[in-house]
mmCIF file of C-alpha atoms in Angstrom:
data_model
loop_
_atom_site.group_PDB
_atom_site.id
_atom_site.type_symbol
_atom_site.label_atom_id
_atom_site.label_comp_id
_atom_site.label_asym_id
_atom_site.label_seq_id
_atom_site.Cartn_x
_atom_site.Cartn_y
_atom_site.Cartn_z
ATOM 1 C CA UNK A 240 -77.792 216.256 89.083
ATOM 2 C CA UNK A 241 -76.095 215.989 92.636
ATOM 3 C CA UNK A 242 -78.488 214.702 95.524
ATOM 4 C CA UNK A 243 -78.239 218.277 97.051
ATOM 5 C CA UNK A 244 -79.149 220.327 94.259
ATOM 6 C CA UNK A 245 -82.253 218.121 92.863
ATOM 7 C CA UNK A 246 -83.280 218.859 96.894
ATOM 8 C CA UNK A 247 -82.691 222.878 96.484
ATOM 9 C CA UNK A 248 -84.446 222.746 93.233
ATOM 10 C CA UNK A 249 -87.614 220.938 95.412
ATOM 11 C CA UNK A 250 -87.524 223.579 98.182
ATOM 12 C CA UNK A 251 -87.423 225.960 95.808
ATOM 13 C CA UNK A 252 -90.684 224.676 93.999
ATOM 14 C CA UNK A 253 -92.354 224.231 97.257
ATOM 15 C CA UNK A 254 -91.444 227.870 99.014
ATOM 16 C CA UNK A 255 -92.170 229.563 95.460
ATOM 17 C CA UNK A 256 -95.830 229.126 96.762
ATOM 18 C CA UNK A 257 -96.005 231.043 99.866
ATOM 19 C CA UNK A 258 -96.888 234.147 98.508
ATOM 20 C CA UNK A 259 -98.884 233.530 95.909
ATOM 21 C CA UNK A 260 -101.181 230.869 98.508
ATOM 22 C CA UNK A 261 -101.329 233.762 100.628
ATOM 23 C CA UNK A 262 -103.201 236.045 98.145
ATOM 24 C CA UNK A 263 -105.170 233.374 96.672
ATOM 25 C CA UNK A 264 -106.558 232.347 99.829
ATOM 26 C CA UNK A 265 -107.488 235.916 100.749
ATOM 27 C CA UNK A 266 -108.993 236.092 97.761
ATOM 28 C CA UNK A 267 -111.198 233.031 97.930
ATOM 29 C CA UNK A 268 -112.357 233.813 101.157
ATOM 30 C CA UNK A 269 -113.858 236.396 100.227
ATOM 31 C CA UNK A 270 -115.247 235.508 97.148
ATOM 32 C CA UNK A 271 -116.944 232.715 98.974
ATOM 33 C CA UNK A 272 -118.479 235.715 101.253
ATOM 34 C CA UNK A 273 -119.562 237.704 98.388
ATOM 35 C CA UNK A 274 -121.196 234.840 96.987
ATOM 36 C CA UNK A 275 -123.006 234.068 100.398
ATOM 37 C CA UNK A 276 -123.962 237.649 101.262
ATOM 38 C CA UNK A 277 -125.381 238.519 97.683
ATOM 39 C CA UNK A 278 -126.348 235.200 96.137
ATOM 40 C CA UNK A 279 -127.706 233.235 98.540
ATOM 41 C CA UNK A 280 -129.252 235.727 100.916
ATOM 42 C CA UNK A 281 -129.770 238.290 98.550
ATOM 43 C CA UNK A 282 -128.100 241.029 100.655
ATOM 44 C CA UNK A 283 -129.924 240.860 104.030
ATOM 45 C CA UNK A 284 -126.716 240.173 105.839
ATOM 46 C CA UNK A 285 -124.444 242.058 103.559
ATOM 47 C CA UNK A 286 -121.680 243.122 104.789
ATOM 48 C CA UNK A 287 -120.945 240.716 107.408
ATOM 49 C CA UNK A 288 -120.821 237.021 105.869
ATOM 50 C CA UNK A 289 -117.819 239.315 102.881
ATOM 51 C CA UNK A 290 -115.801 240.368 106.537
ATOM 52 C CA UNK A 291 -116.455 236.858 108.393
ATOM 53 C CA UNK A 292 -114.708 235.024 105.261
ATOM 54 C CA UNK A 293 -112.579 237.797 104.569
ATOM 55 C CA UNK A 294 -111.187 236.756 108.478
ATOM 56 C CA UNK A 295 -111.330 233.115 107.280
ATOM 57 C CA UNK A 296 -109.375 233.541 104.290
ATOM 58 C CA UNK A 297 -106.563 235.457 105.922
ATOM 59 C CA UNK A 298 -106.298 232.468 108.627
ATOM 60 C CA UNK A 299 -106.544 229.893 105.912
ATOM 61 C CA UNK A 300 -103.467 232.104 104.434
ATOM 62 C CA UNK A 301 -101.648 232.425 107.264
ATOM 63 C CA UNK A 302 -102.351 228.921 108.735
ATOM 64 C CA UNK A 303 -100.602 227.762 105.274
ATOM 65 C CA UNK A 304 -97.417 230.152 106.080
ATOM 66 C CA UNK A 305 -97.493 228.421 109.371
ATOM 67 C CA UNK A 306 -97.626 224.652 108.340
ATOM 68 C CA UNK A 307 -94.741 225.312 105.576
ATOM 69 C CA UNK A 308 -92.909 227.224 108.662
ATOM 70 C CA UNK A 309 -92.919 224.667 111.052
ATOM 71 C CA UNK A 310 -91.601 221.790 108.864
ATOM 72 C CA UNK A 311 -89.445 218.937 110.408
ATOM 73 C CA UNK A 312 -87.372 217.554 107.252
ATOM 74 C CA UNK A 313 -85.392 220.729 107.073
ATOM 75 C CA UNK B 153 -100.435 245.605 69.597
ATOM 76 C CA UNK B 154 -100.021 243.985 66.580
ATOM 77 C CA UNK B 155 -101.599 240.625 65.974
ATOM 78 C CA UNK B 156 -98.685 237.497 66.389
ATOM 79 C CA UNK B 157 -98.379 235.772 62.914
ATOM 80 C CA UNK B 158 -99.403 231.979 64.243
ATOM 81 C CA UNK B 159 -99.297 229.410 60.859
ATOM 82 C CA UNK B 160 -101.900 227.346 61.990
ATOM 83 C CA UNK B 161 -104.622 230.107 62.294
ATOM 84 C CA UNK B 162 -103.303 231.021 59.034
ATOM 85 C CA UNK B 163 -104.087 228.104 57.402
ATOM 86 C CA UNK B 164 -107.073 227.731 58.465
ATOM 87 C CA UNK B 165 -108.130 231.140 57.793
ATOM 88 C CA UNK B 166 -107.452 230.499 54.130
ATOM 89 C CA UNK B 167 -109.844 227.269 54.234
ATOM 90 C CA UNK B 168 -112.211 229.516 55.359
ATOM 91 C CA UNK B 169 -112.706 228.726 59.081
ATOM 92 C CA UNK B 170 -113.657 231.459 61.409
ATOM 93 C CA UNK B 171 -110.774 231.942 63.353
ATOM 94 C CA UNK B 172 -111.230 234.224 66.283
ATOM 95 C CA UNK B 173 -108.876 237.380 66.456
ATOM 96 C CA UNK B 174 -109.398 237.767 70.309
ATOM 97 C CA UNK B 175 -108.535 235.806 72.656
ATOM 98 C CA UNK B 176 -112.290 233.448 72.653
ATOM 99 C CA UNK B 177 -114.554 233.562 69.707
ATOM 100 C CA UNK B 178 -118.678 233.742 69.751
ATOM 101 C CA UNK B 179 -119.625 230.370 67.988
ATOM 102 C CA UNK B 180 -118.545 227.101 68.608
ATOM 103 C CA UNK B 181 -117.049 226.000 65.691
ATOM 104 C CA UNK B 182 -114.530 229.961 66.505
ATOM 105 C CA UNK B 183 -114.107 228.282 70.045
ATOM 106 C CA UNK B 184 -112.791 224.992 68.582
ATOM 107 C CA UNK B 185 -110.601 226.785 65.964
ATOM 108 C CA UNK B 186 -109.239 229.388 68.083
ATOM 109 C CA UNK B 187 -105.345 228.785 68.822
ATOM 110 C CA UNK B 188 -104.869 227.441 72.135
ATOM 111 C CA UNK B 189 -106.892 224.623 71.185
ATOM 112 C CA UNK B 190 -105.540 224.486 67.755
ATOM 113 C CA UNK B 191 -102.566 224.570 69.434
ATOM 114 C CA UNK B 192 -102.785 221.961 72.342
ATOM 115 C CA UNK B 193 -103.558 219.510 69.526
ATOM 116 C CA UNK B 194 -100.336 220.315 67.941
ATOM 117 C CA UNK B 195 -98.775 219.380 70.964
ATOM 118 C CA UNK B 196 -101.062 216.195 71.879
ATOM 119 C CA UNK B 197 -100.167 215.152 67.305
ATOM 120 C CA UNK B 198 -96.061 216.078 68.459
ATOM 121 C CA UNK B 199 -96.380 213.969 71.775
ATOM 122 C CA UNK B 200 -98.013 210.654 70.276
ATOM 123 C CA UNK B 201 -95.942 210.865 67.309
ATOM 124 C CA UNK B 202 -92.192 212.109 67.858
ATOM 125 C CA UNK B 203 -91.922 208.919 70.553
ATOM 126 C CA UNK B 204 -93.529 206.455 68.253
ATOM 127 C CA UNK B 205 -90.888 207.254 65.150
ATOM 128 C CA UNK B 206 -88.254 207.465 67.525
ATOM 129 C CA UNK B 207 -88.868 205.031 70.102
ATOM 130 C CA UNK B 208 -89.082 202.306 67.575
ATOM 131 C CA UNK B 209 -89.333 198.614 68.280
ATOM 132 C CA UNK B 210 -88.546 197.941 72.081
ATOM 133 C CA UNK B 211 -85.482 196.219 72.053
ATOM 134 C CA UNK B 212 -83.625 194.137 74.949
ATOM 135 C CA UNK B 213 -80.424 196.824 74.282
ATOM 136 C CA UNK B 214 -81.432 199.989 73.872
ATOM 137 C CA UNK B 215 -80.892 201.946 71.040
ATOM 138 C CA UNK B 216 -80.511 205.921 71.052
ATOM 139 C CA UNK B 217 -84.093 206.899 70.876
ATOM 140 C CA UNK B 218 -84.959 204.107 73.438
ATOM 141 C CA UNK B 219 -82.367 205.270 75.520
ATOM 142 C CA UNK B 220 -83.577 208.687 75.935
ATOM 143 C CA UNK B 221 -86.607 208.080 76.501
ATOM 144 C CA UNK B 222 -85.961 205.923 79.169
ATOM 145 C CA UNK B 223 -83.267 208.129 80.878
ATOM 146 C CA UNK B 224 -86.364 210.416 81.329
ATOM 147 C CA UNK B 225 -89.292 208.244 82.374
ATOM 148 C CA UNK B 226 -86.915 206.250 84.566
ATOM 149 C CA UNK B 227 -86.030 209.973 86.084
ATOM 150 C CA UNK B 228 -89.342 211.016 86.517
ATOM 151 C CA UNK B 229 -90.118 207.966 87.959
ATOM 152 C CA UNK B 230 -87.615 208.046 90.785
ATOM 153 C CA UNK B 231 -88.551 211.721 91.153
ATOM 154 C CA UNK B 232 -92.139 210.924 92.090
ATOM 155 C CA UNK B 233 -90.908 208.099 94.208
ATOM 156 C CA UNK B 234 -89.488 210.029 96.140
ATOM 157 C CA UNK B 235 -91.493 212.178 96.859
ATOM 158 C CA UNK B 236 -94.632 210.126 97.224
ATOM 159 C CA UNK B 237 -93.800 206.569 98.005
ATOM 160 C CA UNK B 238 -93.301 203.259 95.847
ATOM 161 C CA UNK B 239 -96.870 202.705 95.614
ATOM 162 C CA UNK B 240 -98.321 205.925 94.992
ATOM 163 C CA UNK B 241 -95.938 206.849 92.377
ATOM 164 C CA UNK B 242 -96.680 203.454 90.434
ATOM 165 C CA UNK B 243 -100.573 204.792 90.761
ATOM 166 C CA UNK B 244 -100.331 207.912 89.778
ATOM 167 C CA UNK B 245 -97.207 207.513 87.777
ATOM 168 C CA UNK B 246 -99.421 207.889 83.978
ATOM 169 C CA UNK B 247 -101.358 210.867 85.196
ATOM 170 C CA UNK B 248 -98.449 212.947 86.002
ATOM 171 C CA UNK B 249 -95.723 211.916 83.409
ATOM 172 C CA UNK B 250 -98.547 213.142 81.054
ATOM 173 C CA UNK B 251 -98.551 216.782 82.663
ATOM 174 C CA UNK B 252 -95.161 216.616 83.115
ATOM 175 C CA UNK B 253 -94.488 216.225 79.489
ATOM 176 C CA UNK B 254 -97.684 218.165 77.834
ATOM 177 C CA UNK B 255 -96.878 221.076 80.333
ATOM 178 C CA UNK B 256 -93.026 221.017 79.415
ATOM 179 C CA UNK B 257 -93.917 220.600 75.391
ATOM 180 C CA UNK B 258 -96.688 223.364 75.471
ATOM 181 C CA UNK B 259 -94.674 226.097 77.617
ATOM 182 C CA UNK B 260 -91.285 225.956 74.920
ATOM 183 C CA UNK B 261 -93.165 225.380 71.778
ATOM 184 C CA UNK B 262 -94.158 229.185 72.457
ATOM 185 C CA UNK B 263 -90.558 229.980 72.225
ATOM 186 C CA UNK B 264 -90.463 229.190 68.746
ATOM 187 C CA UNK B 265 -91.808 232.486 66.277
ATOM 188 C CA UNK B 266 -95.063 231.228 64.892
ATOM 189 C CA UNK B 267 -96.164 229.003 67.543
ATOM 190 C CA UNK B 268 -97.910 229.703 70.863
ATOM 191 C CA UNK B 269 -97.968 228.519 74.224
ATOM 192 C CA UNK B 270 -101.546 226.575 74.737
ATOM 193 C CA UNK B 271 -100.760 227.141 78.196
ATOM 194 C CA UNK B 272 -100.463 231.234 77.756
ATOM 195 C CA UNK B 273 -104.621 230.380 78.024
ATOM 196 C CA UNK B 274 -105.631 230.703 81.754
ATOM 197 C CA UNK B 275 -108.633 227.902 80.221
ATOM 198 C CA UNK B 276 -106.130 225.416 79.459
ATOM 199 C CA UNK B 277 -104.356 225.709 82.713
ATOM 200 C CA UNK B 278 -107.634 226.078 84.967
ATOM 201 C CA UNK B 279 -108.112 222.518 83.244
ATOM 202 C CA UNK B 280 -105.364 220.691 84.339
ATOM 203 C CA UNK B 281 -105.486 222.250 87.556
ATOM 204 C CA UNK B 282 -109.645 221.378 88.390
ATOM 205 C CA UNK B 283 -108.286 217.563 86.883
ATOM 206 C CA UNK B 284 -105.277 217.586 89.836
ATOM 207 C CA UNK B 285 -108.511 219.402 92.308
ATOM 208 C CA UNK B 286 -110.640 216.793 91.830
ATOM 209 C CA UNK B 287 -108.049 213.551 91.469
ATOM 210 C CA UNK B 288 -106.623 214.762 94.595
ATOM 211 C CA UNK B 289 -110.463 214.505 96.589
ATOM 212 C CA UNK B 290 -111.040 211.395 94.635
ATOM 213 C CA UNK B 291 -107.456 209.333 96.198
ATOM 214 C CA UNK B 292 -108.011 210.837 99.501
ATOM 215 C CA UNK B 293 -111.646 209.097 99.295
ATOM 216 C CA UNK B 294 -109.973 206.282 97.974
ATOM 217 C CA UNK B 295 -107.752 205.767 100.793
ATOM 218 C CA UNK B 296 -109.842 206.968 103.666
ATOM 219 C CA UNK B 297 -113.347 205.891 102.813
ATOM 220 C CA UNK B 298 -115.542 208.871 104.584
ATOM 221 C CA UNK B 299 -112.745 209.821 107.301
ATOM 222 C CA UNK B 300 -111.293 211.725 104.520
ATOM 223 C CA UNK B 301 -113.296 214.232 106.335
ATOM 224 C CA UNK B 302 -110.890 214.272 109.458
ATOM 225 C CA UNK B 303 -108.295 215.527 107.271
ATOM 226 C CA UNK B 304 -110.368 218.950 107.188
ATOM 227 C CA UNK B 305 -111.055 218.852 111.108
ATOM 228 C CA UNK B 306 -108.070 220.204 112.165
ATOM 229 C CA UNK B 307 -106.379 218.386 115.815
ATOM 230 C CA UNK B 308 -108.564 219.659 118.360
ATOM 231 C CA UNK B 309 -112.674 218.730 118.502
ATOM 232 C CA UNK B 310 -114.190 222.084 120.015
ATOM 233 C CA UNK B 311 -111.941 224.300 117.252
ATOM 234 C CA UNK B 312 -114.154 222.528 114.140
ATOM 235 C CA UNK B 313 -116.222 225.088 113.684
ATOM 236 C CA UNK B 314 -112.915 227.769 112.655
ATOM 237 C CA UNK B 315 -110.495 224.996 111.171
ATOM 238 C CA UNK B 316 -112.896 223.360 109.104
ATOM 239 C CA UNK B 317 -114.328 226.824 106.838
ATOM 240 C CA UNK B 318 -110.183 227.420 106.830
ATOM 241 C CA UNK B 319 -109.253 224.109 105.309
ATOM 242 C CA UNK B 320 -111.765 224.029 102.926
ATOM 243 C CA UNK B 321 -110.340 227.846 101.667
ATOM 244 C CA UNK B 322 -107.347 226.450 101.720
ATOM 245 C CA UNK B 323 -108.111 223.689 99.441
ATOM 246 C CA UNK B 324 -109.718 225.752 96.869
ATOM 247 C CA UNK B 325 -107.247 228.705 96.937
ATOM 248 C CA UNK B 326 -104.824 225.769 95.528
ATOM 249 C CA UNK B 327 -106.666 225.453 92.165
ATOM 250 C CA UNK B 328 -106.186 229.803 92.191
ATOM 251 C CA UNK B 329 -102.353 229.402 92.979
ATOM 252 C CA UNK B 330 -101.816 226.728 90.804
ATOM 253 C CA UNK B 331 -103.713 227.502 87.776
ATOM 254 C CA UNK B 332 -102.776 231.489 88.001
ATOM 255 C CA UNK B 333 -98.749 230.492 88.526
ATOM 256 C CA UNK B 334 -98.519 228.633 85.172
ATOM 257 C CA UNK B 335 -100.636 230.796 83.729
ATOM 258 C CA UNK B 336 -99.235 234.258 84.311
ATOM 259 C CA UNK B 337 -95.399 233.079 83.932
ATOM 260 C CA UNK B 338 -96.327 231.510 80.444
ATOM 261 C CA UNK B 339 -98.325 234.697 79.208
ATOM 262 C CA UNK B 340 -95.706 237.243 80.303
ATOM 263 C CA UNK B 341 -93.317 235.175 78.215
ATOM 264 C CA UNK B 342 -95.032 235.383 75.924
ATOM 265 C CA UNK B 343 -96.235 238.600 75.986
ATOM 266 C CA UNK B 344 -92.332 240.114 76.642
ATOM 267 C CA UNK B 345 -91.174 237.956 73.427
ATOM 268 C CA UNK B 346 -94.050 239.898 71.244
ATOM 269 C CA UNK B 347 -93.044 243.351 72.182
ATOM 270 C CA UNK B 348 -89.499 243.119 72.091
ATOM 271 C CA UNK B 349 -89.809 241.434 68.841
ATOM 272 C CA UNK B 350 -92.006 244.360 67.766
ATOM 273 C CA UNK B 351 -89.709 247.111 68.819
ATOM 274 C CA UNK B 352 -86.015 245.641 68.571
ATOM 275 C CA UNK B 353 -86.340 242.224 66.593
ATOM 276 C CA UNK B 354 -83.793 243.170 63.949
ATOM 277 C CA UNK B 355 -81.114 243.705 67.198
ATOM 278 C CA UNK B 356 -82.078 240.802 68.705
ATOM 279 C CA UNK B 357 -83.521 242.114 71.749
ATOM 280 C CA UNK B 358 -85.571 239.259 72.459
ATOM 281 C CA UNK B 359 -82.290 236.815 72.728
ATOM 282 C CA UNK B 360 -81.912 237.318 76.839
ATOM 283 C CA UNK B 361 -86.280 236.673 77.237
ATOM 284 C CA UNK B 362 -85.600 233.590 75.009
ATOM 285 C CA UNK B 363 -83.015 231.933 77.213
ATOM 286 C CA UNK B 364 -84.986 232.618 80.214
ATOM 287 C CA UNK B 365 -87.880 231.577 78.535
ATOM 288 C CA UNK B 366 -86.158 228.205 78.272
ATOM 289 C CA UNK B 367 -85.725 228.436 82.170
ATOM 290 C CA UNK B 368 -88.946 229.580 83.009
ATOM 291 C CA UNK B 369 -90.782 227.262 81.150
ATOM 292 C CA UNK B 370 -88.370 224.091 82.516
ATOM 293 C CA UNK B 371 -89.146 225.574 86.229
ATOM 294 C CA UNK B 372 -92.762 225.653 85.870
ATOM 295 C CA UNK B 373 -93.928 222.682 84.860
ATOM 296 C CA UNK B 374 -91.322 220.985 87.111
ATOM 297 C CA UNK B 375 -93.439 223.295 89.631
ATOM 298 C CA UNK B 376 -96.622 221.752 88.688
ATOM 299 C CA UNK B 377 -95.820 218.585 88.448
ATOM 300 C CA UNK B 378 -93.967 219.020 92.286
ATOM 301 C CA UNK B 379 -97.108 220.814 93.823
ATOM 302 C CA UNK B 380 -99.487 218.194 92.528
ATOM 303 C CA UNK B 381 -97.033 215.630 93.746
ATOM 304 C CA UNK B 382 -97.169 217.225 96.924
ATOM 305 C CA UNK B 383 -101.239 217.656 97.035
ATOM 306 C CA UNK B 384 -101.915 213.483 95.886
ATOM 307 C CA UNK B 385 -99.267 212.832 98.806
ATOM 308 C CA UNK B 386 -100.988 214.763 101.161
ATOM 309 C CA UNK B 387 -104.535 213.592 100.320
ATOM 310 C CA UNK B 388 -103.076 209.609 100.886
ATOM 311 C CA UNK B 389 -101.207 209.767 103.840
ATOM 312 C CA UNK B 390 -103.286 209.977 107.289
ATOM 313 C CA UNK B 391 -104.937 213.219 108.860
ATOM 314 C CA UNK B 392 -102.607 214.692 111.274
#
């Protein structure tokens, strides 16, 4: 394989992620909420711990779109 | 649907061992003989003994089967040098040749009628993906000692508080992306090769799902393997 091609093939790899890192991270945020709001303080707070990390999820999300946008090797 | 025919749970089912017909049975002996396990150790019986019968006696010149195999571990090798450095690819080197292949093995076995993919399991892949999680945590602490921790500080002291909840997402929505990426491309092979076979086998349909099964599979676990390349790089090399 040429020297271009294997380095399409990695860029490819790596910016097949984006979108899929962007929903995951969503996601985990706020599961990590959830868990907070209902499992550890058994619902006194409980809506507002699931939004805070819902917030922190979709900045963890788009802080990853950001890094992969803002590389130097390209 | 109906029920794939795979020979394994077959066989055992005529010995008399409770195979599960779901997907995860209720006692542990049906956990141990259901087929993604039965399965991976197919895979793990193929992978210690195809390269012992052909790899032979190591030899000064190379044979075929020693040839080969070397084309591809010297390949891989270089690969991961590249991408992480002389030194960390000679570390992590046995680690990740051992994904590369199992992952490869696993995903195209499923191609064949009466096999399965292990890795059409989201357990199986949730595995290797908490072993990259935690190697990754382990190398950074290895190479940092307890500034490790700077790496989830972010640039700028008075923003801790929002960059450091962020990293830490970000970390663990990679063992979500990673594990649900080979997972869901593996099953929907799968799953597209069982219906069409169902509906159309005698016509062929599945021909055009099989060669891009071929692809897919190829393209993921060179995926994997690149994305944990890309995590135990990060993890070594110094916060920003």
């Amino acid at each position: 394989m040429s020297n271009s091609r294997k380095e399409i093939m990695k860029l490819l790899g790596d910016f097949s992620t984006i979108g899929l890192t962007l929903a995951a991270s969503v996601f985990v945020g706020v599961g990590i909420g959830y868990l907070l709001d209902h499992k550890v303080f058994k619902g006194k707070t409980a809506p507002w711990l699931t939004l805070i990390f819902l917030g922190f999820g979709i900045a963890a999300g788009f802080k990853n779109l950001y890094m992969l946008a803002k590389r130097k090797d390209l | 649907m109906e029920h794939p025919i795979l020979f394994i749970s077959v066989i055992l089912q005529t010995i008399g061992l409770p195979v599960p017909h779901g997907p995860v049975g209720d006692t542990l002996l049906a956990k141990i003989v259901s087929p993604h396990l039965t399965y991976t150790w197919l895979v793990m019986a193929f992978l210690i003994i195809v390269p012992k019968l052909t790899l032979g006696k190591l030899e000064m010149i190379p044979g075929k089967g020693q040839n080969f195999w070397e084309l591809i571990i010297d390949g891989l090798e270089g690969f991961m040098a590249e991408n992480m450095g002389e030194e960390g690819a000679r570390l992590m080197f046995p680690m990740l040749a051992t994904f590369a292949f199992y992952i490869l093995t696993s995903n195209l076995i499923g191609l064949m009628p009466g096999f399965m993919s292990p890795t059409s399991n989201i357990n199986i892949t949730l595995g290797c993906t908490l072993i990259v999680f935690t190697t990754t945590h382990i190398l950074g602490i290895k190479f940092h000692g307890v500034k490790y921790i700077k790496h989830f500080m972010g640039p700028i002291p008075w923003l801790i508080p929002l960059m450091f909840p962020i990293e830490v997402i970000s970390h663990l929505a990679r063992i979500l992306s990673l594990s649900i990426r080979l997972f869901g491309n593996i099953m929907a092979k799968e799953t597209l090769l069982g219906i069409l076979f169902l509906l159309a086998g005698a016509f062929f349909a599945p021909l055009p799902i099989l060669f891009l099964g071929v692809f897919v599979s190829l393209v993921q676990a060179l995926v994997f393997v690149l994305l944990s390349i890309l995590y135990f790089s990060g993890a070594m090399e110094h916060a920003h």
